[in-house]
Amino acid sequence: METGMQILNAMANAGRPLSLSEVSKLAEMPPSKAHRYLVSFGRVGMTQQDAGTSFYDLGPAMRRIGAEALRRTNEVQSASNHAMELRDRTGHSVNVFVWGDAGPTLVNWAYGAHTISITVRIGASLPLLGSSAGLIYLSTLPESMVKKLLDAEIAADPLARQRWEHFPETREEILRKGYAMVSDSVLPGVSSMSAAAFAAADPIPLVLSLVAPKSLVQKDNQEKLAEVLTETTRRLSQELGGNGGHMLPPGSGEGLT
């Protein structure tokens, strides 16, 4: 069974149909052995072979199993579980955000060991340009989804207007690094660092935000905290069936510019 899973995992991770030699190489087994498994899997619909190219791909049975597994997955609960794990690894508070009608909406707060004098209530929405979670959504969602909220925020806040002027550079940095960070914005004296996790076929990410006193997020440990955060969101994406290796959803490449 473990050998068979090597083949199925190799095909799933490739993200495209594969030749027999590619399956063999990725699954680390001889072509003759890989072929026997592919034939067996094909009989029960777990793999299929294209008649024109002879390439192999995951079959209809695997798609049914995957769809049912995703249907049973509570995405927010999964994100909350990862948030608590991230809290335990870093000692810092971790928030979980979803996209709502009013923007980034807080759905879970895993309290850390370090006291933050003011907290944001569950169900509260944060600004787009003034929060690290908001910057993640601005960097990943299409303009049509954020324009109304963004225009209202810029019109109401001169500081937001200034931030918007520099957003192209900010977005480029976020996509390069895989996370966004702000300090002294939503909460004075507090820094927040956010990264995105995508579920399968869903262009709207969940966002995990690590929240800590500004004095505890300095140059000497910022990179390490960011590494732990982005590693956590990659694992969450993979658990939800999404692409854990990219900041933007598959097939997107289109954030707000």
Coordinates of N, CA and C in Angstrom, one line a residue:
M1 N 0.8 -1.2 0.0 CA 0.0 0.0 0.0 C 0.9 1.2 0.0
E2 N 2.0 1.2 0.8 CA 2.8 2.4 0.8 C 3.4 2.7 -0.5
T3 N 3.8 1.6 -1.3 CA 4.3 1.8 -2.6 C 3.3 2.4 -3.5
G4 N 2.1 1.9 -3.4 CA 1.0 2.5 -4.3 C 0.8 3.9 -4.0
M5 N 0.8 4.3 -2.7 CA 0.7 5.7 -2.3 C 1.8 6.5 -2.9
Q6 N 3.0 6.0 -3.0 CA 4.1 6.8 -3.6 C 3.7 7.2 -5.0
I7 N 3.0 6.3 -5.8 CA 2.6 6.7 -7.1 C 1.5 7.7 -7.1
L8 N 0.5 7.5 -6.3 CA -0.6 8.5 -6.2 C -0.1 9.9 -5.8
N9 N 0.8 9.9 -4.8 CA 1.3 11.1 -4.3 C 2.1 11.8 -5.3
A10 N 2.9 11.1 -6.1 CA 3.7 11.6 -7.1 C 2.9 12.3 -8.2
M11 N 1.8 11.6 -8.6 CA 0.9 12.1 -9.6 C 0.2 13.4 -9.1
A12 N -0.2 13.3 -7.8 CA -0.9 14.5 -7.3 C 0.0 15.7 -7.2
N13 N 1.2 15.5 -6.7 CA 2.2 16.6 -6.5 C 2.6 17.2 -7.9
A14 N 2.6 16.4 -8.9 CA 3.0 16.9 -10.2 C 2.1 17.9 -10.8
G15 N 0.8 17.8 -10.5 CA -0.2 18.8 -11.0 C -0.5 18.7 -12.5
R16 N -0.1 17.6 -13.1 CA -0.3 17.5 -14.6 C -0.2 16.0 -14.9
P17 N -0.7 15.6 -16.1 CA -0.5 14.2 -16.6 C 0.9 13.9 -16.7
L18 N 1.3 12.6 -16.5 CA 2.7 12.2 -16.6 C 2.9 11.0 -17.5
S19 N 4.0 10.9 -18.1 CA 4.4 9.7 -18.8 C 4.8 8.6 -17.8
L20 N 4.9 7.4 -18.3 CA 5.3 6.3 -17.4 C 6.7 6.5 -16.8
S21 N 7.6 7.0 -17.7 CA 8.9 7.3 -17.1 C 8.9 8.3 -16.1
E22 N 8.1 9.4 -16.2 CA 8.0 10.4 -15.2 C 7.4 9.9 -13.9
V23 N 6.3 9.0 -14.0 CA 5.8 8.4 -12.8 C 6.8 7.6 -12.1
S24 N 7.5 6.8 -12.9 CA 8.6 5.9 -12.3 C 9.6 6.7 -11.6
K25 N 10.1 7.8 -12.2 CA 11.1 8.6 -11.6 C 10.6 9.3 -10.3
L26 N 9.4 9.9 -10.4 CA 8.9 10.6 -9.2 C 8.6 9.7 -8.1
A27 N 8.1 8.5 -8.4 CA 7.7 7.5 -7.4 C 8.9 6.7 -6.9
E28 N 10.1 6.9 -7.6 CA 11.3 6.2 -7.2 C 11.2 4.7 -7.3
M29 N 10.7 4.2 -8.4 CA 10.6 2.7 -8.6 C 10.8 2.4 -10.1
P30 N 11.1 1.1 -10.4 CA 11.3 0.7 -11.8 C 10.0 0.9 -12.6
P31 N 10.2 1.3 -13.9 CA 9.0 1.5 -14.8 C 8.1 0.3 -14.8
S32 N 8.6 -0.9 -14.8 CA 7.8 -2.1 -14.9 C 6.9 -2.2 -13.6
K33 N 7.4 -1.9 -12.5 CA 6.6 -2.0 -11.2 C 5.6 -0.8 -11.2
A34 N 6.0 0.4 -11.6 CA 5.1 1.5 -11.7 C 3.9 1.2 -12.6
H35 N 4.2 0.5 -13.8 CA 3.2 0.2 -14.7 C 2.2 -0.8 -14.2
R36 N 2.6 -1.8 -13.4 CA 1.7 -2.7 -12.8 C 0.7 -2.0 -11.9
Y37 N 1.2 -1.1 -11.1 CA 0.3 -0.3 -10.2 C -0.6 0.5 -11.0
L38 N -0.1 1.2 -12.0 CA -1.0 2.1 -12.8 C -2.1 1.3 -13.4
V39 N -1.8 0.1 -13.9 CA -2.9 -0.8 -14.5 C -3.9 -1.2 -13.5
S40 N -3.4 -1.6 -12.3 CA -4.3 -2.0 -11.2 C -5.2 -0.8 -10.8
F41 N -4.6 0.4 -10.6 CA -5.3 1.6 -10.2 C -6.4 1.9 -11.3
G42 N -6.0 1.8 -12.5 CA -6.9 2.1 -13.6 C -8.1 1.3 -13.6
R43 N -8.0 0.0 -13.2 CA -9.2 -0.9 -13.2 C -10.3 -0.4 -12.3
V44 N -9.9 0.3 -11.2 CA -10.9 0.8 -10.2 C -11.1 2.3 -10.3
G45 N -10.6 2.9 -11.4 CA -10.8 4.3 -11.6 C -10.0 5.3 -10.8
M46 N -8.9 4.8 -10.2 CA -8.1 5.7 -9.4 C -7.1 6.4 -10.3
T47 N -6.7 5.8 -11.4 CA -5.9 6.5 -12.4 C -6.6 6.3 -13.8
Q48 N -6.1 7.1 -14.8 CA -6.6 6.9 -16.1 C -5.5 7.2 -17.1
Q49 N -5.6 6.7 -18.3 CA -4.6 6.9 -19.3 C -5.2 7.5 -20.5
D50 N -4.6 8.6 -21.0 CA -5.1 9.3 -22.2 C -4.7 8.4 -23.4
A51 N -5.7 8.1 -24.3 CA -5.5 7.3 -25.4 C -4.6 7.9 -26.5
G52 N -4.6 9.2 -26.5 CA -3.8 9.9 -27.5 C -2.3 10.0 -27.1
T53 N -2.1 10.4 -25.9 CA -0.7 10.7 -25.5 C -0.1 9.6 -24.7
S54 N -0.9 8.7 -24.2 CA -0.5 7.6 -23.3 C -0.1 8.1 -21.9
F55 N -0.3 9.3 -21.6 CA 0.1 9.9 -20.3 C -1.0 9.4 -19.3
Y56 N -0.5 9.4 -18.0 CA -1.4 9.0 -16.9 C -1.8 10.1 -16.1
D57 N -3.0 10.1 -15.5 CA -3.5 11.1 -14.6 C -4.4 10.5 -13.6
L58 N -4.7 11.2 -12.5 CA -5.6 10.7 -11.5 C -7.0 10.5 -12.2
G59 N -7.7 9.5 -11.7 CA -8.9 9.1 -12.4 C -10.1 9.6 -11.6
P60 N -11.3 9.2 -12.1 CA -12.6 9.8 -11.6 C -12.8 9.3 -10.1
A61 N -12.4 8.1 -9.8 CA -12.6 7.7 -8.4 C -11.8 8.6 -7.4
M62 N -10.6 8.9 -7.8 CA -9.8 9.8 -6.9 C -10.4 11.2 -6.8
R63 N -11.0 11.7 -7.9 CA -11.7 13.0 -7.8 C -12.9 12.9 -6.9
R64 N -13.7 11.8 -7.0 CA -14.8 11.7 -6.1 C -14.4 11.6 -4.6
I65 N -13.3 10.9 -4.4 CA -12.8 10.8 -3.0 C -12.3 12.1 -2.5
G66 N -11.6 12.8 -3.4 CA -11.0 14.1 -3.0 C -12.1 15.1 -2.7
A67 N -13.2 15.1 -3.6 CA -14.3 16.1 -3.4 C -15.0 15.8 -2.1
E68 N -15.2 14.5 -1.8 CA -15.9 14.2 -0.5 C -15.1 14.5 0.7
A69 N -13.7 14.3 0.6 CA -12.9 14.7 1.7 C -12.9 16.2 2.0
L70 N -12.9 17.0 0.9 CA -12.9 18.4 1.0 C -14.3 18.9 1.6
R71 N -15.4 18.2 1.2 CA -16.7 18.6 1.7 C -16.8 18.4 3.2
R72 N -16.0 17.4 3.7 CA -16.1 17.1 5.1 C -15.1 18.0 5.9
T73 N -14.3 18.8 5.2 CA -13.3 19.6 5.9 C -13.9 20.9 6.4
N74 N -13.7 21.2 7.6 CA -14.1 22.5 8.2 C -12.9 23.4 8.1
E75 N -12.8 24.3 7.1 CA -11.6 25.1 6.8 C -11.3 26.0 8.0
V76 N -12.2 26.7 8.6 CA -11.9 27.5 9.7 C -11.4 26.8 10.9
Q77 N -12.0 25.6 11.1 CA -11.5 24.8 12.2 C -10.1 24.3 12.0
S78 N -9.8 23.9 10.7 CA -8.4 23.5 10.4 C -7.4 24.7 10.6
A79 N -7.8 25.9 10.1 CA -7.0 27.0 10.3 C -6.8 27.4 11.8
S80 N -7.9 27.2 12.6 CA -7.8 27.5 14.0 C -6.8 26.5 14.7
N81 N -6.8 25.2 14.3 CA -5.9 24.2 14.8 C -4.5 24.6 14.5
H82 N -4.2 25.0 13.3 CA -2.9 25.4 12.9 C -2.5 26.7 13.7
A83 N -3.5 27.6 13.9 CA -3.2 28.8 14.7 C -2.7 28.5 16.1
M84 N -3.3 27.5 16.7 CA -2.9 27.2 18.1 C -1.5 26.5 18.1
E85 N -1.3 25.7 17.1 CA 0.1 25.2 17.0 C 1.1 26.2 16.8
L86 N 0.8 27.2 15.9 CA 1.7 28.3 15.7 C 1.9 29.1 16.9
R87 N 0.9 29.4 17.7 CA 1.0 30.0 19.0 C 1.9 29.3 19.9
D88 N 1.8 28.0 20.0 CA 2.6 27.2 20.9 C 4.1 27.2 20.5
R89 N 4.3 27.3 19.2 CA 5.7 27.2 18.7 C 6.4 28.6 18.9
T90 N 5.6 29.7 18.8 CA 6.2 31.0 18.9 C 6.0 31.7 20.2
G91 N 5.0 31.3 21.0 CA 4.6 32.0 22.2 C 3.8 33.3 21.9
H92 N 3.5 33.6 20.7 CA 2.8 34.8 20.3 C 1.3 34.5 20.0
S93 N 0.5 35.5 20.1 CA -0.9 35.3 19.7 C -1.0 35.1 18.2
V94 N -2.0 34.4 17.8 CA -2.3 34.1 16.4 C -3.8 34.3 16.1
N95 N -4.1 35.1 15.0 CA -5.4 35.4 14.6 C -5.7 34.6 13.3
V96 N -7.0 34.2 13.1 CA -7.4 33.7 11.9 C -8.5 34.6 11.2
F97 N -8.3 35.0 10.0 CA -9.2 35.9 9.3 C -9.8 35.2 8.1
V98 N -11.1 35.5 7.8 CA -11.7 35.2 6.5 C -12.1 36.5 5.9
W99 N -12.5 36.4 4.6 CA -12.9 37.6 3.9 C -14.4 37.7 4.1
G100 N -14.9 38.9 4.5 CA -16.3 39.1 4.7 C -16.7 40.4 4.0
D101 N -18.0 40.7 4.1 CA -18.6 41.9 3.4 C -17.8 43.2 3.8
A102 N -17.3 43.3 5.0 CA -16.6 44.5 5.5 C -15.1 44.3 5.5
G103 N -14.6 43.3 4.8 CA -13.2 43.1 4.7 C -12.6 42.0 5.5
P104 N -11.4 42.0 5.9 CA -10.8 40.9 6.7 C -11.5 40.8 8.0
T105 N -12.1 39.7 8.3 CA -13.0 39.5 9.5 C -12.3 38.4 10.4
L106 N -12.1 38.8 11.7 CA -11.5 37.9 12.6 C -12.5 36.8 13.1
V107 N -12.0 35.6 13.0 CA -12.9 34.4 13.4 C -12.3 33.6 14.5
N108 N -11.0 33.8 14.8 CA -10.4 33.1 15.9 C -9.2 33.9 16.4
W109 N -9.0 33.9 17.8 CA -7.8 34.5 18.4 C -7.2 33.5 19.4
A110 N -6.1 33.0 19.0 CA -5.4 32.1 19.9 C -4.4 32.9 20.8
Y111 N -4.7 33.1 22.0 CA -3.9 34.0 22.9 C -2.6 33.4 23.2
G112 N -1.5 34.3 23.1 CA -0.2 33.8 23.4 C 0.3 34.2 24.8
A113 N 1.5 34.0 25.0 CA 2.1 34.2 26.4 C 2.4 35.6 26.7
H114 N 2.4 36.5 25.6 CA 2.8 37.9 25.8 C 1.5 38.8 25.8
T115 N 1.4 39.6 26.9 CA 0.2 40.4 27.0 C 0.1 41.5 26.0
I116 N -1.1 41.6 25.4 CA -1.4 42.7 24.5 C -2.5 43.4 25.1
S117 N -2.3 44.7 25.5 CA -3.3 45.4 26.3 C -4.7 45.6 25.6
I118 N -4.7 45.7 24.3 CA -6.0 45.8 23.6 C -6.1 44.7 22.6
T119 N -7.2 44.0 22.6 CA -7.5 43.0 21.6 C -8.6 43.3 20.7
V120 N -8.7 42.7 19.6 CA -9.8 42.9 18.6 C -10.8 41.8 18.8
R121 N -12.1 42.1 18.9 CA -13.1 41.1 19.1 C -13.4 40.2 17.9
I122 N -13.8 39.0 18.2 CA -14.2 38.1 17.2 C -15.3 38.7 16.4
G123 N -15.2 38.6 15.1 CA -16.3 39.2 14.2 C -15.9 40.6 13.7
A124 N -14.9 41.2 14.3 CA -14.5 42.6 13.9 C -13.7 42.5 12.6
S125 N -13.9 43.6 11.8 CA -13.2 43.7 10.5 C -12.0 44.7 10.6
L126 N -11.0 44.4 9.9 CA -9.8 45.3 10.0 C -9.6 46.1 8.6
P127 N -8.9 47.2 8.7 CA -8.7 47.9 7.4 C -7.9 47.2 6.4
L128 N -8.0 47.5 5.2 CA -7.2 46.9 4.1 C -5.8 47.3 4.1
L129 N -5.6 48.6 4.2 CA -4.2 49.2 4.0 C -3.5 49.3 5.3
G130 N -4.2 49.2 6.5 CA -3.6 49.4 7.7 C -3.4 48.2 8.6
S131 N -3.7 47.0 8.0 CA -3.5 45.8 8.7 C -2.7 44.8 7.8
S132 N -2.0 43.9 8.4 CA -1.2 42.9 7.6 C -2.2 42.0 7.0
A133 N -3.3 41.6 7.6 CA -4.3 40.7 7.0 C -4.9 41.4 5.8
G134 N -5.2 42.7 5.9 CA -5.8 43.5 4.8 C -4.8 43.6 3.6
L135 N -3.5 43.7 3.9 CA -2.5 43.8 2.8 C -2.5 42.4 2.1
I136 N -2.6 41.3 2.8 CA -2.7 40.0 2.1 C -3.8 39.9 1.2
Y137 N -5.0 40.4 1.6 CA -6.2 40.3 0.8 C -6.0 41.3 -0.4
L138 N -5.5 42.4 -0.2 CA -5.3 43.4 -1.3 C -4.3 42.8 -2.3
S139 N -3.4 42.0 -1.9 CA -2.4 41.5 -2.8 C -2.8 40.2 -3.5
T140 N -3.9 39.6 -3.1 CA -4.3 38.4 -3.7 C -5.7 38.4 -4.4
L141 N -6.6 39.3 -3.9 CA -8.0 39.3 -4.5 C -8.0 40.2 -5.7
P142 N -9.0 39.9 -6.6 CA -9.2 40.8 -7.8 C -9.8 42.2 -7.3
E143 N -9.5 43.2 -8.1 CA -10.0 44.5 -7.8 C -11.5 44.6 -7.6
S144 N -12.3 43.8 -8.4 CA -13.7 43.9 -8.2 C -14.2 43.5 -6.8
M145 N -13.4 42.7 -6.1 CA -13.9 42.3 -4.8 C -13.5 43.3 -3.7
V146 N -12.5 44.1 -3.9 CA -12.0 45.0 -2.8 C -12.3 46.5 -3.1
K147 N -12.6 46.9 -4.4 CA -12.7 48.3 -4.8 C -13.6 49.1 -3.9
K148 N -14.8 48.7 -3.6 CA -15.7 49.5 -2.8 C -15.2 49.8 -1.5
L149 N -14.7 48.8 -0.8 CA -14.1 49.0 0.6 C -12.9 49.8 0.5
L150 N -12.0 49.6 -0.5 CA -10.8 50.3 -0.6 C -11.0 51.8 -0.9
D151 N -11.9 52.1 -1.8 CA -12.3 53.5 -2.1 C -12.8 54.2 -0.8
A152 N -13.6 53.6 0.0 CA -14.2 54.2 1.2 C -13.1 54.4 2.2
E153 N -12.2 53.5 2.3 CA -11.1 53.6 3.3 C -10.1 54.7 2.9
I154 N -9.8 54.9 1.6 CA -8.9 55.9 1.2 C -9.6 57.3 1.4
A155 N -10.9 57.4 1.1 CA -11.6 58.6 1.2 C -11.7 59.1 2.7
A156 N -11.7 58.1 3.6 CA -11.9 58.5 5.0 C -10.6 58.7 5.8
D157 N -9.5 58.3 5.2 CA -8.3 58.3 6.0 C -7.1 58.7 5.2
P158 N -6.6 59.9 5.4 CA -5.4 60.5 4.7 C -4.2 59.5 4.7
L159 N -4.0 58.8 5.9 CA -2.9 57.9 6.0 C -3.1 56.7 5.0
A160 N -4.3 56.3 4.9 CA -4.6 55.2 4.0 C -4.3 55.6 2.5
R161 N -4.5 56.9 2.2 CA -4.2 57.4 0.9 C -2.7 57.4 0.6
Q162 N -2.0 57.7 1.6 CA -0.5 57.7 1.5 C 0.0 56.2 1.3
R163 N -0.6 55.3 2.1 CA -0.2 53.9 1.9 C -0.6 53.4 0.6
W164 N -1.7 53.8 0.0 CA -2.1 53.3 -1.3 C -1.2 53.8 -2.4
E165 N -0.6 55.0 -2.2 CA 0.4 55.4 -3.2 C 1.6 54.5 -3.3
H166 N 1.9 53.9 -2.2 CA 3.1 53.0 -2.2 C 2.7 51.5 -2.3
F167 N 1.5 51.3 -2.5 CA 1.0 49.9 -2.5 C 1.7 49.0 -3.6
P168 N 1.9 49.5 -4.8 CA 2.5 48.6 -5.8 C 3.9 48.0 -5.3
E169 N 4.7 48.8 -4.7 CA 5.9 48.4 -4.1 C 5.7 47.4 -2.9
T170 N 4.7 47.8 -2.1 CA 4.4 46.9 -1.0 C 3.9 45.5 -1.4
R171 N 3.0 45.5 -2.4 CA 2.5 44.2 -2.9 C 3.7 43.4 -3.5
E172 N 4.5 44.0 -4.3 CA 5.7 43.3 -4.8 C 6.5 42.6 -3.7
E173 N 6.7 43.3 -2.7 CA 7.5 42.8 -1.5 C 6.7 41.6 -0.9
I174 N 5.4 41.8 -0.7 CA 4.6 40.8 0.0 C 4.7 39.5 -0.8
L175 N 4.5 39.6 -2.2 CA 4.5 38.4 -3.0 C 5.8 37.7 -3.0
R176 N 6.9 38.5 -2.9 CA 8.2 38.0 -3.0 C 8.6 37.3 -1.7
K177 N 8.2 37.9 -0.5 CA 8.5 37.3 0.8 C 7.5 36.2 1.2
G178 N 6.2 36.4 0.8 CA 5.2 35.4 1.2 C 4.4 35.8 2.4
Y179 N 4.7 37.0 2.9 CA 4.0 37.5 4.1 C 3.9 39.0 4.1
A180 N 3.0 39.6 4.9 CA 2.9 41.1 5.1 C 3.1 41.4 6.6
M181 N 3.7 42.6 6.8 CA 3.9 43.0 8.2 C 3.6 44.4 8.4
V182 N 3.0 44.8 9.5 CA 2.7 46.2 9.9 C 3.0 46.3 11.4
S183 N 3.3 47.5 11.8 CA 3.5 47.8 13.2 C 2.8 49.2 13.6
D184 N 2.4 49.3 14.8 CA 1.8 50.5 15.3 C 0.6 51.0 14.4
S185 N -0.2 50.1 13.9 CA -1.3 50.5 13.1 C -2.6 50.2 13.7
V186 N -3.1 49.0 13.7 CA -4.4 48.7 14.3 C -4.3 48.9 15.8
L187 N -3.2 48.3 16.4 CA -3.0 48.4 17.8 C -1.6 49.1 18.1
P188 N -1.6 50.2 18.8 CA -0.3 50.9 19.1 C 0.7 49.9 19.8
G189 N 1.9 50.0 19.5 CA 2.9 49.1 20.1 C 2.9 47.7 19.8
V190 N 2.1 47.3 18.8 CA 1.9 45.9 18.4 C 2.3 45.7 16.9
S191 N 3.0 44.6 16.6 CA 3.3 44.3 15.3 C 2.5 43.0 14.9
S192 N 2.1 43.0 13.6 CA 1.4 41.8 13.1 C 2.0 41.4 11.8
M193 N 2.1 40.1 11.6 CA 2.7 39.5 10.4 C 1.7 38.4 9.9
S194 N 1.3 38.5 8.6 CA 0.2 37.7 8.1 C 0.7 37.0 6.8
A195 N 0.1 35.8 6.6 CA 0.3 35.0 5.4 C -1.0 34.3 5.0
A196 N -1.0 33.9 3.8 CA -2.3 33.3 3.2 C -2.2 31.8 3.1
A197 N -3.4 31.2 3.2 CA -3.5 29.7 3.0 C -4.7 29.6 2.1
F198 N -4.6 28.8 1.0 CA -5.6 28.6 0.0 C -6.2 27.2 0.0
A199 N -7.5 27.1 0.0 CA -8.1 25.8 -0.1 C -8.2 25.5 -1.6
A200 N -8.6 24.2 -1.9 CA -8.7 23.8 -3.3 C -9.7 24.6 -4.1
A201 N -9.3 25.1 -5.2 CA -10.2 25.8 -6.2 C -10.9 27.0 -5.5
D202 N -10.3 27.5 -4.5 CA -10.9 28.7 -3.9 C -9.9 29.9 -4.0
P203 N -10.2 30.9 -4.7 CA -9.3 32.1 -4.9 C -9.3 33.0 -3.6
I204 N -10.1 32.8 -2.7 CA -10.2 33.6 -1.5 C -9.4 32.9 -0.3
P205 N -8.3 33.5 0.2 CA -7.6 32.7 1.2 C -8.1 32.9 2.6
L206 N -7.7 32.0 3.4 CA -7.8 32.2 4.9 C -6.4 32.9 5.2
V207 N -6.4 33.7 6.2 CA -5.2 34.4 6.6 C -4.9 34.1 8.1
L208 N -3.6 33.7 8.3 CA -3.1 33.6 9.7 C -2.3 34.8 10.0
S209 N -2.5 35.4 11.1 CA -1.7 36.6 11.5 C -1.1 36.4 12.9
L210 N 0.2 36.5 12.9 CA 0.9 36.4 14.2 C 1.0 37.8 14.8
V211 N 0.6 38.0 16.0 CA 0.4 39.3 16.7 C 1.3 39.3 17.9
A212 N 2.2 40.3 18.1 CA 3.1 40.4 19.2 C 3.5 41.8 19.5
P213 N 3.9 42.0 20.8 CA 4.4 43.3 21.1 C 5.5 43.7 20.2
K214 N 5.5 44.9 19.7 CA 6.5 45.4 18.7 C 7.9 45.1 19.2
S215 N 8.2 45.2 20.5 CA 9.6 45.1 21.0 C 10.1 43.6 20.8
L216 N 9.1 42.7 20.6 CA 9.5 41.3 20.4 C 9.6 40.8 19.0
V217 N 9.4 41.8 18.1 CA 9.5 41.4 16.6 C 10.5 42.4 16.0
Q218 N 11.8 42.1 16.2 CA 12.9 42.9 15.7 C 13.6 42.2 14.6
K219 N 14.6 42.9 14.0 CA 15.3 42.3 12.9 C 16.0 40.9 13.2
D220 N 16.4 40.8 14.4 CA 17.1 39.5 14.8 C 16.2 38.3 14.8
N221 N 14.9 38.5 15.0 CA 14.0 37.3 15.0 C 12.9 37.4 14.0
Q222 N 12.7 38.5 13.3 CA 11.6 38.6 12.3 C 11.7 37.6 11.2
E223 N 12.9 37.3 10.7 CA 13.0 36.3 9.6 C 12.6 34.9 10.1
K224 N 13.0 34.6 11.3 CA 12.6 33.3 11.9 C 11.1 33.2 12.1
L225 N 10.5 34.2 12.7 CA 9.0 34.2 12.8 C 8.3 34.1 11.5
A226 N 8.8 34.8 10.5 CA 8.2 34.7 9.2 C 8.3 33.3 8.6
E227 N 9.4 32.7 8.8 CA 9.7 31.3 8.3 C 8.7 30.3 8.9
V228 N 8.5 30.5 10.2 CA 7.5 29.6 10.9 C 6.1 29.8 10.5
L229 N 5.8 31.1 10.3 CA 4.4 31.5 9.9 C 4.1 30.9 8.5
T230 N 5.0 31.2 7.5 CA 4.8 30.8 6.1 C 4.8 29.2 6.0
E231 N 5.6 28.6 6.8 CA 5.6 27.1 6.8 C 4.3 26.6 7.3
T232 N 3.7 27.3 8.3 CA 2.4 26.8 8.8 C 1.3 27.0 7.8
T233 N 1.3 28.2 7.1 CA 0.3 28.4 6.1 C 0.4 27.4 4.9
R234 N 1.7 27.1 4.6 CA 1.9 26.1 3.5 C 1.3 24.7 3.9
R235 N 1.5 24.3 5.1 CA 0.9 23.0 5.6 C -0.6 23.1 5.6
L236 N -1.1 24.2 6.0 CA -2.6 24.4 6.1 C -3.2 24.3 4.7
S237 N -2.5 25.0 3.7 CA -3.0 24.9 2.3 C -3.0 23.5 1.8
Q238 N -1.9 22.8 2.1 CA -1.9 21.4 1.6 C -3.0 20.5 2.3
E239 N -3.2 20.8 3.6 CA -4.3 20.1 4.3 C -5.7 20.3 3.7
L240 N -5.9 21.5 3.2 CA -7.1 21.9 2.6 C -7.2 21.6 1.1
G241 N -6.2 21.0 0.6 CA -6.2 20.6 -0.8 C -5.7 21.7 -1.8
G242 N -5.2 22.8 -1.3 CA -4.8 23.9 -2.1 C -3.3 23.7 -2.5
N243 N -2.8 24.8 -3.1 CA -1.4 24.8 -3.5 C -0.6 25.5 -2.4
G244 N 0.1 24.7 -1.7 CA 0.9 25.2 -0.5 C 2.1 26.0 -0.9
G245 N 2.5 26.0 -2.2 CA 3.8 26.6 -2.5 C 3.7 28.0 -3.1
H246 N 2.5 28.5 -3.2 CA 2.4 29.8 -3.9 C 1.5 30.8 -3.1
M247 N 1.9 32.1 -3.2 CA 1.1 33.1 -2.5 C -0.2 33.3 -3.2
L248 N -0.3 33.2 -4.5 CA -1.6 33.5 -5.2 C -2.2 32.1 -5.5
P249 N -3.6 32.1 -5.6 CA -4.3 30.9 -5.9 C -4.0 30.4 -7.3
P250 N -4.0 29.1 -7.5 CA -3.7 28.5 -8.8 C -4.6 29.2 -9.9
G251 N -3.9 29.5 -11.0 CA -4.6 30.1 -12.1 C -4.9 31.6 -12.0
S252 N -4.5 32.2 -10.9 CA -4.8 33.6 -10.6 C -3.8 34.5 -11.2
G253 N -2.7 34.7 -10.4 CA -1.7 35.7 -10.8 C -2.2 37.1 -10.9
E254 N -3.4 37.3 -10.4 CA -4.0 38.6 -10.5 C -4.4 39.2 -9.2
G255 N -3.6 39.9 -8.6 CA -4.0 40.7 -7.4 C -4.4 42.1 -7.8
L256 N -4.6 43.0 -6.9 CA -4.9 44.3 -7.2 C -3.6 45.1 -7.5
T257 N -3.6 45.8 -8.6 CA -2.4 46.5 -9.1 C -2.8 48.0 -9.2

